[in-house]
PDB file of C-alpha atoms and ligand atoms in Angstrom:
ATOM      1  CA  MET A  34     -60.420  32.086 -46.656  1.00 85.00           C
ATOM      2  CA  THR A  35     -63.609  33.266 -44.968  1.00 93.00           C
ATOM      3  CA  ALA A  36     -65.195  36.316 -46.582  1.00 97.00           C
ATOM      4  CA  ILE A  37     -66.811  38.823 -44.251  1.00 98.00           C
ATOM      5  CA  HIS A  38     -68.457  42.093 -45.202  1.00 98.00           C
ATOM      6  CA  VAL A  39     -68.480  44.768 -42.497  1.00 98.00           C
ATOM      7  CA  LEU A  40     -71.420  47.038 -43.275  1.00 99.00           C
ATOM      8  CA  ASN A  41     -72.023  50.405 -41.650  1.00 99.00           C
ATOM      9  CA  GLY A  42     -75.172  52.496 -41.826  1.00 98.00           C
ATOM     10  CA  PRO A  43     -76.039  56.178 -41.628  1.00 98.00           C
ATOM     11  CA  ASN A  44     -73.988  58.772 -39.777  1.00 98.00           C
ATOM     12  CA  LEU A  45     -71.218  56.334 -38.881  1.00 98.00           C
ATOM     13  CA  ASN A  46     -69.015  58.275 -41.320  1.00 98.00           C
ATOM     14  CA  LEU A  47     -69.140  61.015 -38.670  1.00 97.00           C
ATOM     15  CA  LEU A  48     -67.574  58.908 -35.922  1.00 98.00           C
ATOM     16  CA  GLY A  49     -64.818  60.809 -34.155  1.00 97.00           C
ATOM     17  CA  ARG A  50     -66.726  64.076 -34.228  1.00 97.00           C
ATOM     18  CA  ARG A  51     -70.273  62.768 -33.681  1.00 97.00           C
ATOM     19  CA  GLU A  52     -71.535  62.877 -30.060  1.00 96.00           C
ATOM     20  CA  PRO A  53     -68.150  61.760 -28.672  1.00 96.00           C
ATOM     21  CA  GLY A  54     -69.643  61.329 -25.187  1.00 95.00           C
ATOM     22  CA  ILE A  55     -71.699  58.449 -26.589  1.00 96.00           C
ATOM     23  CA  TYR A  56     -69.647  57.136 -29.490  1.00 97.00           C
ATOM     24  CA  GLY A  57     -66.089  57.965 -28.402  1.00 95.00           C
ATOM     25  CA  SER A  58     -63.234  59.466 -30.386  1.00 96.00           C
ATOM     26  CA  ALA A  59     -62.353  56.617 -32.756  1.00 97.00           C
ATOM     27  CA  THR A  60     -63.155  57.271 -36.409  1.00 98.00           C
ATOM     28  CA  LEU A  61     -64.635  54.708 -38.774  1.00 98.00           C
ATOM     29  CA  ASP A  62     -61.200  54.486 -40.427  1.00 98.00           C
ATOM     30  CA  ASP A  63     -59.685  53.624 -37.016  1.00 98.00           C
ATOM     31  CA  ILE A  64     -62.259  50.843 -36.626  1.00 98.00           C
ATOM     32  CA  ALA A  65     -61.600  49.599 -40.165  1.00 98.00           C
ATOM     33  CA  ARG A  66     -57.837  49.450 -39.473  1.00 98.00           C
ATOM     34  CA  ASP A  67     -58.330  47.553 -36.216  1.00 97.00           C
ATOM     35  CA  LEU A  68     -60.669  45.062 -37.874  1.00 98.00           C
ATOM     36  CA  ALA A  69     -58.307  44.564 -40.804  1.00 97.00           C
ATOM     37  CA  ALA A  70     -55.579  43.558 -38.329  1.00 97.00           C
ATOM     38  CA  ARG A  71     -57.886  41.163 -36.496  1.00 97.00           C
ATOM     39  CA  GLY A  72     -59.265  39.835 -39.775  1.00 97.00           C
ATOM     40  CA  ALA A  73     -55.735  38.990 -40.922  1.00 96.00           C
ATOM     41  CA  GLU A  74     -55.106  37.069 -37.678  1.00 96.00           C
ATOM     42  CA  LEU A  75     -58.354  35.148 -38.167  1.00 96.00           C
ATOM     43  CA  GLY A  76     -57.697  34.416 -41.822  1.00 94.00           C
ATOM     44  CA  CYS A  77     -60.702  36.420 -42.994  1.00 96.00           C
ATOM     45  CA  ALA A  78     -60.962  38.506 -46.150  1.00 96.00           C
ATOM     46  CA  LEU A  79     -62.760  41.692 -45.082  1.00 98.00           C
ATOM     47  CA  THR A  80     -64.773  44.117 -47.188  1.00 98.00           C
ATOM     48  CA  PHE A  81     -65.525  47.303 -45.219  1.00 98.00           C
ATOM     49  CA  ARG A  82     -68.337  49.619 -46.330  1.00 98.00           C
ATOM     50  CA  GLN A  83     -70.422  52.550 -45.111  1.00 98.00           C
ATOM     51  CA  THR A  84     -73.490  54.242 -46.583  1.00 98.00           C
ATOM     52  CA  ASN A  85     -76.045  56.773 -45.458  1.00 98.00           C
ATOM     53  CA  LEU A  86     -78.688  55.317 -47.789  1.00 98.00           C
ATOM     54  CA  GLU A  87     -81.073  52.550 -46.746  1.00 98.00           C
ATOM     55  CA  GLY A  88     -81.386  51.071 -50.238  1.00 98.00           C
ATOM     56  CA  GLU A  89     -77.628  50.957 -50.649  1.00 98.00           C
ATOM     57  CA  LEU A  90     -77.276  49.159 -47.328  1.00 98.00           C
ATOM     58  CA  VAL A  91     -79.894  46.657 -48.521  1.00 98.00           C
ATOM     59  CA  ALA A  92     -77.881  46.156 -51.735  1.00 98.00           C
ATOM     60  CA  PHE A  93     -74.679  45.625 -49.730  1.00 98.00           C
ATOM     61  CA  VAL A  94     -76.394  42.977 -47.575  1.00 98.00           C
ATOM     62  CA  GLN A  95     -77.795  41.207 -50.635  1.00 98.00           C
ATOM     63  CA  GLU A  96     -74.403  41.203 -52.345  1.00 98.00           C
ATOM     64  CA  ALA A  97     -72.687  39.723 -49.278  1.00 98.00           C
ATOM     65  CA  GLY A  98     -75.384  37.172 -48.536  1.00 98.00           C
ATOM     66  CA  LEU A  99     -75.707  35.920 -52.100  1.00 98.00           C
ATOM     67  CA  ALA A 100     -71.917  35.554 -52.318  1.00 97.00           C
ATOM     68  CA  GLY A 101     -71.920  33.453 -49.155  1.00 96.00           C
ATOM     69  CA  ALA A 102     -69.976  36.059 -47.174  1.00 97.00           C
ATOM     70  CA  GLY A 103     -70.706  36.691 -43.502  1.00 98.00           C
ATOM     71  CA  VAL A 104     -72.176  40.074 -42.574  1.00 98.00           C
ATOM     72  CA  LEU A 105     -71.027  42.104 -39.582  1.00 98.00           C
ATOM     73  CA  ILE A 106     -73.498  44.962 -39.492  1.00 99.00           C
ATOM     74  CA  ASN A 107     -73.914  48.195 -37.612  1.00 98.00           C
ATOM     75  CA  ALA A 108     -77.089  49.378 -39.282  1.00 98.00           C
ATOM     76  CA  ALA A 109     -77.133  52.469 -37.013  1.00 98.00           C
ATOM     77  CA  ALA A 110     -80.585  54.128 -37.009  1.00 98.00           C
ATOM     78  CA  TYR A 111     -81.906  51.732 -39.677  1.00 98.00           C
ATOM     79  CA  THR A 112     -81.605  49.000 -37.034  1.00 98.00           C
ATOM     80  CA  HIS A 113     -84.712  50.393 -35.429  1.00 98.00           C
ATOM     81  CA  THR A 114     -86.759  51.141 -38.548  1.00 98.00           C
ATOM     82  CA  SER A 115     -85.844  49.028 -41.567  1.00 98.00           C
ATOM     83  CA  ILE A 116     -88.042  46.092 -42.521  1.00 98.00           C
ATOM     84  CA  ALA A 117     -86.230  46.136 -45.870  1.00 98.00           C
ATOM     85  CA  LEU A 118     -82.930  45.412 -44.167  1.00 98.00           C
ATOM     86  CA  ARG A 119     -84.406  42.539 -42.213  1.00 98.00           C
ATOM     87  CA  ASP A 120     -85.893  41.125 -45.416  1.00 98.00           C
ATOM     88  CA  ALA A 121     -82.512  41.479 -47.184  1.00 98.00           C
ATOM     89  CA  ILE A 122     -80.741  39.439 -44.485  1.00 98.00           C
ATOM     90  CA  LEU A 123     -83.407  36.736 -44.658  1.00 98.00           C
ATOM     91  CA  GLY A 124     -83.816  36.802 -48.423  1.00 98.00           C
ATOM     92  CA  SER A 125     -80.106  36.608 -49.242  1.00 98.00           C
ATOM     93  CA  GLY A 126     -79.458  33.930 -46.619  1.00 97.00           C
ATOM     94  CA  ALA A 127     -76.748  36.076 -45.007  1.00 97.00           C
ATOM     95  CA  VAL A 128     -75.217  34.882 -41.761  1.00 97.00           C
ATOM     96  CA  ALA A 129     -75.215  38.180 -39.866  1.00 98.00           C
ATOM     97  CA  VAL A 130     -74.024  39.544 -36.534  1.00 98.00           C
ATOM     98  CA  GLU A 131     -75.411  42.904 -35.363  1.00 98.00           C
ATOM     99  CA  VAL A 132     -73.116  45.311 -33.538  1.00 98.00           C
ATOM    100  CA  HIS A 133     -73.443  48.733 -31.933  1.00 98.00           C
ATOM    101  CA  LEU A 134     -70.880  50.975 -30.324  1.00 98.00           C
ATOM    102  CA  SER A 135     -73.268  52.193 -27.639  1.00 98.00           C
ATOM    103  CA  ASN A 136     -75.444  50.166 -25.293  1.00 98.00           C
ATOM    104  CA  VAL A 137     -78.700  50.801 -27.136  1.00 98.00           C
ATOM    105  CA  HIS A 138     -80.689  49.293 -24.248  1.00 98.00           C
ATOM    106  CA  ALA A 139     -79.429  51.964 -21.857  1.00 98.00           C
ATOM    107  CA  ARG A 140     -80.559  54.759 -24.186  1.00 98.00           C
ATOM    108  CA  GLU A 141     -83.879  56.127 -25.529  1.00 98.00           C
ATOM    109  CA  SER A 142     -86.714  53.589 -25.730  1.00 98.00           C
ATOM    110  CA  PHE A 143     -86.871  53.852 -29.544  1.00 97.00           C
ATOM    111  CA  ARG A 144     -83.387  52.302 -29.627  1.00 98.00           C
ATOM    112  CA  HIS A 145     -84.473  49.268 -27.595  1.00 98.00           C
ATOM    113  CA  THR A 146     -86.094  47.606 -30.584  1.00 98.00           C
ATOM    114  CA  SER A 147     -84.049  46.084 -33.386  1.00 98.00           C
ATOM    115  CA  LEU A 148     -85.916  44.885 -36.448  1.00 98.00           C
ATOM    116  CA  ILE A 149     -82.861  42.939 -37.595  1.00 98.00           C
ATOM    117  CA  ALA A 150     -81.851  41.214 -34.333  1.00 98.00           C
ATOM    118  CA  PRO A 151     -84.350  38.347 -34.834  1.00 98.00           C
ATOM    119  CA  VAL A 152     -82.704  37.446 -38.154  1.00 98.00           C
ATOM    120  CA  CYS A 153     -79.125  37.847 -36.913  1.00 98.00           C
ATOM    121  CA  ALA A 154     -77.117  35.115 -35.230  1.00 97.00           C
ATOM    122  CA  GLY A 155     -76.385  37.439 -32.309  1.00 98.00           C
ATOM    123  CA  VAL A 156     -76.032  41.016 -31.122  1.00 98.00           C
ATOM    124  CA  ILE A 157     -73.105  42.781 -29.437  1.00 98.00           C
ATOM    125  CA  CYS A 158     -73.474  46.325 -28.142  1.00 98.00           C
ATOM    126  CA  GLY A 159     -72.029  48.743 -25.640  1.00 98.00           C
ATOM    127  CA  PHE A 160     -68.307  48.152 -25.978  1.00 98.00           C
ATOM    128  CA  GLY A 161     -67.360  50.946 -28.362  1.00 97.00           C
ATOM    129  CA  PRO A 162     -65.042  49.816 -31.176  1.00 98.00           C
ATOM    130  CA  LEU A 163     -64.493  46.565 -29.268  1.00 98.00           C
ATOM    131  CA  SER A 164     -68.078  45.609 -30.207  1.00 98.00           C
ATOM    132  CA  TYR A 165     -66.880  45.268 -33.807  1.00 98.00           C
ATOM    133  CA  ARG A 166     -63.875  43.148 -32.812  1.00 98.00           C
ATOM    134  CA  LEU A 167     -65.998  40.855 -30.625  1.00 98.00           C
ATOM    135  CA  GLY A 168     -68.558  40.623 -33.412  1.00 98.00           C
ATOM    136  CA  LEU A 169     -65.882  39.732 -35.946  1.00 98.00           C
ATOM    137  CA  ASP A 170     -64.518  36.983 -33.718  1.00 98.00           C
ATOM    138  CA  ALA A 171     -68.031  35.563 -33.228  1.00 98.00           C
ATOM    139  CA  LEU A 172     -68.870  35.728 -36.922  1.00 98.00           C
ATOM    140  CA  ALA A 173     -65.545  34.157 -37.962  1.00 97.00           C
ATOM    141  CA  HIS A 174     -66.296  31.235 -35.645  1.00 95.00           C
ATOM    142  CA  LEU A 175     -69.791  30.865 -37.051  1.00 95.00           C
ATOM    143  CA  MET A 176     -68.541  30.946 -40.624  1.00 94.00           C
ATOM    144  CA  ALA A 177     -65.751  28.475 -39.860  1.00 89.00           C
ATOM    145  CA  ALA A 178     -68.336  26.062 -38.521  1.00 86.00           C
ATOM    146  CA  ARG A 179     -70.111  26.255 -41.889  1.00 80.00           C
ATOM    147  CA  ILE A 180     -67.033  26.003 -44.107  1.00 60.00           C
ATOM    148  CA  PRO A 181     -64.952  22.823 -43.589  1.00 56.00           C
ATOM    149  CA  ASN A 182     -61.186  23.414 -43.151  1.00 54.00           C
ATOM    150  CA  ALA A 183     -61.574  27.189 -42.760  1.00 55.00           C
ATOM    151  CA  LYS A 184     -59.753  29.020 -39.964  1.00 53.00           C
ATOM    152  CA  PRO A 185     -60.150  29.500 -37.035  1.00 52.00           C
TER     153      PRO A 185
HETATM  154  C1  LIG B  99     -75.592  52.899 -33.098  1.00 91.59           C
HETATM  155  C2  LIG B  99     -76.841  53.002 -32.216  1.00 91.59           C
HETATM  156  C3  LIG B  99     -78.039  53.509 -33.021  1.00 91.59           C
HETATM  157  O1  LIG B  99     -79.178  53.623 -32.194  1.00 91.59           O
HETATM  158  C4  LIG B  99     -77.728  54.881 -33.602  1.00 91.59           C
HETATM  159  O2  LIG B  99     -78.803  55.324 -34.404  1.00 91.59           O
HETATM  160  C5  LIG B  99     -76.436  54.928 -34.330  1.00 91.59           C
HETATM  161  C6  LIG B  99     -75.287  54.205 -33.787  1.00 91.59           C
HETATM  162  C7  LIG B  99     -74.349  52.470 -32.297  1.00 91.59           C
HETATM  163  O3  LIG B  99     -73.398  52.001 -32.901  1.00 91.59           O
HETATM  164  O4  LIG B  99     -74.312  52.650 -31.072  1.00 91.59           O
HETATM  165  O5  LIG B  99     -76.303  55.629 -35.327  1.00 91.59           O
HETATM  166  O6  LIG B  99     -75.830  51.889 -34.066  1.00 91.59           O
END
């Protein structure tokens, strides 16, 4: 079974009440439930986590990468600022896919730069909670290509 860690950064615990015009009404629990259903269809074992702390997010990435699990990451604001997160993806050898609910390229210029995108396999943004689902599908395919006989 393919192991995938879904890692969420700062303020994503506030989804549902946070700037609903941008992020919508779904909560992080709603997203976790939807991904769990899709993960089961794909034959993936999901670990779903959120933290507001940069160092903890780095530790989560290291743990996943060193265990050979795929990383689906919405690093939220740390996307745009964290060299440590980029180094953690590289250093742990994590296969990572970056996701965002909003279309960061249609927003403020400081959101146009991602420090982690260059070390991720790909980036999906702008589709609300569907970004996570699309990212999970993409990551499951990538992981399956690395692990013989794994689904899908
Ligand atoms: C976000 C986009 C980031 O720029 C922002 O800081 C977030 C959420 C998104 O999912 O759209 O917290 O990652």
